[in-house]
Amino acid sequence: MKCTLYGRPCNKCDLLEDHLSQAATALDIDYELERITETIDILTAGIMHTPALLIDDEIVVEGKVASFSELKKLLWASHPS
């Protein structure tokens, strides 16, 4: 599973990354994380609010820090059975 985190280095982006890691660990899901921090790349991707998280190229979180439980649900829904 490929996850992409969009956002300049900040506490909210770091917290979203931590929640993602915890949720993936709890579900025993392997994922690859790419972190995009350059403003031009964020805007080119169509992201208007950060932090944002894409799972397999689909925006699942934008403009907020998703909780651990929200991310567990999103990862589970995106995980191939």
PDB file of C-alpha atoms in Angstrom:
ATOM      1  CA  MET A   1       0.000   0.000   0.000  1.00  0.00           C
ATOM      2  CA  LYS A   2       1.344   3.418  -0.922  1.00  0.00           C
ATOM      3  CA  CYS A   3       0.654   6.405   1.321  1.00  0.00           C
ATOM      4  CA  THR A   4       1.596   9.973   0.466  1.00  0.00           C
ATOM      5  CA  LEU A   5       1.660  12.678   3.114  1.00  0.00           C
ATOM      6  CA  TYR A   6       1.483  16.258   1.875  1.00  0.00           C
ATOM      7  CA  GLY A   7       2.548  19.129   4.093  1.00  0.00           C
ATOM      8  CA  ARG A   8       5.421  21.306   5.134  1.00  0.00           C
ATOM      9  CA  PRO A   9       7.314  20.055   8.180  1.00  0.00           C
ATOM     10  CA  CYS A  10       5.112  20.924  11.158  1.00  0.00           C
ATOM     11  CA  ASN A  11       3.626  19.380  14.293  1.00  0.00           C
ATOM     12  CA  LYS A  12       0.316  18.513  12.603  1.00  0.00           C
ATOM     13  CA  CYS A  13       2.026  16.674   9.741  1.00  0.00           C
ATOM     14  CA  ASP A  14       4.271  14.811  12.167  1.00  0.00           C
ATOM     15  CA  LEU A  15       1.255  13.830  14.278  1.00  0.00           C
ATOM     16  CA  LEU A  16      -0.627  12.563  11.209  1.00  0.00           C
ATOM     17  CA  GLU A  17       2.412  10.479  10.265  1.00  0.00           C
ATOM     18  CA  ASP A  18       2.572   9.062  13.811  1.00  0.00           C
ATOM     19  CA  HIS A  19      -1.135   8.160  13.765  1.00  0.00           C
ATOM     20  CA  LEU A  20      -0.692   6.493  10.377  1.00  0.00           C
ATOM     21  CA  SER A  21       2.233   4.433  11.642  1.00  0.00           C
ATOM     22  CA  GLN A  22       0.334   3.363  14.766  1.00  0.00           C
ATOM     23  CA  ALA A  23      -2.776   2.424  12.768  1.00  0.00           C
ATOM     24  CA  ALA A  24      -0.788   0.404  10.233  1.00  0.00           C
ATOM     25  CA  THR A  25       1.063  -1.398  13.028  1.00  0.00           C
ATOM     26  CA  ALA A  26      -2.188  -2.197  14.830  1.00  0.00           C
ATOM     27  CA  LEU A  27      -3.624  -3.697  11.637  1.00  0.00           C
ATOM     28  CA  ASP A  28      -0.354  -5.384  10.629  1.00  0.00           C
ATOM     29  CA  ILE A  29      -0.439  -3.585   7.253  1.00  0.00           C
ATOM     30  CA  ASP A  30       2.759  -2.858   5.364  1.00  0.00           C
ATOM     31  CA  TYR A  31       2.881   0.496   3.623  1.00  0.00           C
ATOM     32  CA  GLU A  32       5.321   2.727   1.813  1.00  0.00           C
ATOM     33  CA  LEU A  33       5.268   6.388   2.863  1.00  0.00           C
ATOM     34  CA  GLU A  34       6.282   9.280   0.644  1.00  0.00           C
ATOM     35  CA  ARG A  35       6.316  12.729   2.230  1.00  0.00           C
ATOM     36  CA  ILE A  36       5.850  15.726  -0.072  1.00  0.00           C
ATOM     37  CA  THR A  37       6.948  19.022   1.503  1.00  0.00           C
ATOM     38  CA  GLU A  38       7.570  21.410  -1.388  1.00  0.00           C
ATOM     39  CA  THR A  39       4.772  23.955  -1.817  1.00  0.00           C
ATOM     40  CA  ILE A  40       4.781  23.743  -5.619  1.00  0.00           C
ATOM     41  CA  ASP A  41       4.441  19.945  -5.493  1.00  0.00           C
ATOM     42  CA  ILE A  42       1.595  20.201  -2.970  1.00  0.00           C
ATOM     43  CA  LEU A  43      -0.295  22.698  -5.132  1.00  0.00           C
ATOM     44  CA  THR A  44       0.384  20.743  -8.328  1.00  0.00           C
ATOM     45  CA  ALA A  45      -1.218  17.694  -6.706  1.00  0.00           C
ATOM     46  CA  GLY A  46      -4.371  19.739  -6.110  1.00  0.00           C
ATOM     47  CA  ILE A  47      -3.994  19.788  -2.336  1.00  0.00           C
ATOM     48  CA  MET A  48      -5.530  22.971  -0.936  1.00  0.00           C
ATOM     49  CA  HIS A  49      -5.191  22.275   2.810  1.00  0.00           C
ATOM     50  CA  THR A  50      -2.456  20.445   4.655  1.00  0.00           C
ATOM     51  CA  PRO A  51      -1.828  18.063   6.153  1.00  0.00           C
ATOM     52  CA  ALA A  52      -3.228  15.748   3.535  1.00  0.00           C
ATOM     53  CA  LEU A  53      -2.942  12.000   3.141  1.00  0.00           C
ATOM     54  CA  LEU A  54      -3.409   9.924   0.031  1.00  0.00           C
ATOM     55  CA  ILE A  55      -3.788   6.177   0.147  1.00  0.00           C
ATOM     56  CA  ASP A  56      -3.077   4.558  -3.196  1.00  0.00           C
ATOM     57  CA  ASP A  57      -3.481   7.960  -4.938  1.00  0.00           C
ATOM     58  CA  GLU A  58      -6.872   8.749  -3.355  1.00  0.00           C
ATOM     59  CA  ILE A  59      -7.186  11.729  -0.996  1.00  0.00           C
ATOM     60  CA  VAL A  60      -8.542  10.367   2.273  1.00  0.00           C
ATOM     61  CA  VAL A  61      -7.592  13.209   4.642  1.00  0.00           C
ATOM     62  CA  GLU A  62      -7.181  16.900   3.871  1.00  0.00           C
ATOM     63  CA  GLY A  63      -6.747  19.841   6.195  1.00  0.00           C
ATOM     64  CA  LYS A  64      -6.826  17.965   9.490  1.00  0.00           C
ATOM     65  CA  VAL A  65      -5.025  15.446  11.623  1.00  0.00           C
ATOM     66  CA  ALA A  66      -6.982  12.207  11.386  1.00  0.00           C
ATOM     67  CA  SER A  67      -7.168  10.256  14.611  1.00  0.00           C
ATOM     68  CA  PHE A  68      -5.698   6.817  15.129  1.00  0.00           C
ATOM     69  CA  SER A  69      -9.169   5.228  14.895  1.00  0.00           C
ATOM     70  CA  GLU A  70     -10.074   7.164  11.711  1.00  0.00           C
ATOM     71  CA  LEU A  71      -6.855   6.024  10.070  1.00  0.00           C
ATOM     72  CA  LYS A  72      -7.448   2.418  11.100  1.00  0.00           C
ATOM     73  CA  LYS A  73     -10.809   2.532   9.317  1.00  0.00           C
ATOM     74  CA  LEU A  74      -9.320   4.200   6.224  1.00  0.00           C
ATOM     75  CA  LEU A  75      -6.425   1.740   6.029  1.00  0.00           C
ATOM     76  CA  TRP A  76      -8.706  -1.252   6.526  1.00  0.00           C
ATOM     77  CA  ALA A  77     -11.081  -0.022   3.806  1.00  0.00           C
ATOM     78  CA  SER A  78      -8.155   0.472   1.397  1.00  0.00           C
ATOM     79  CA  HIS A  79      -6.381  -2.780   2.216  1.00  0.00           C
ATOM     80  CA  PRO A  80      -6.833  -5.561  -0.324  1.00  0.00           C
ATOM     81  CA  SER A  81      -8.409  -8.604   1.275  1.00  0.00           C
TER      82      SER A  81
END
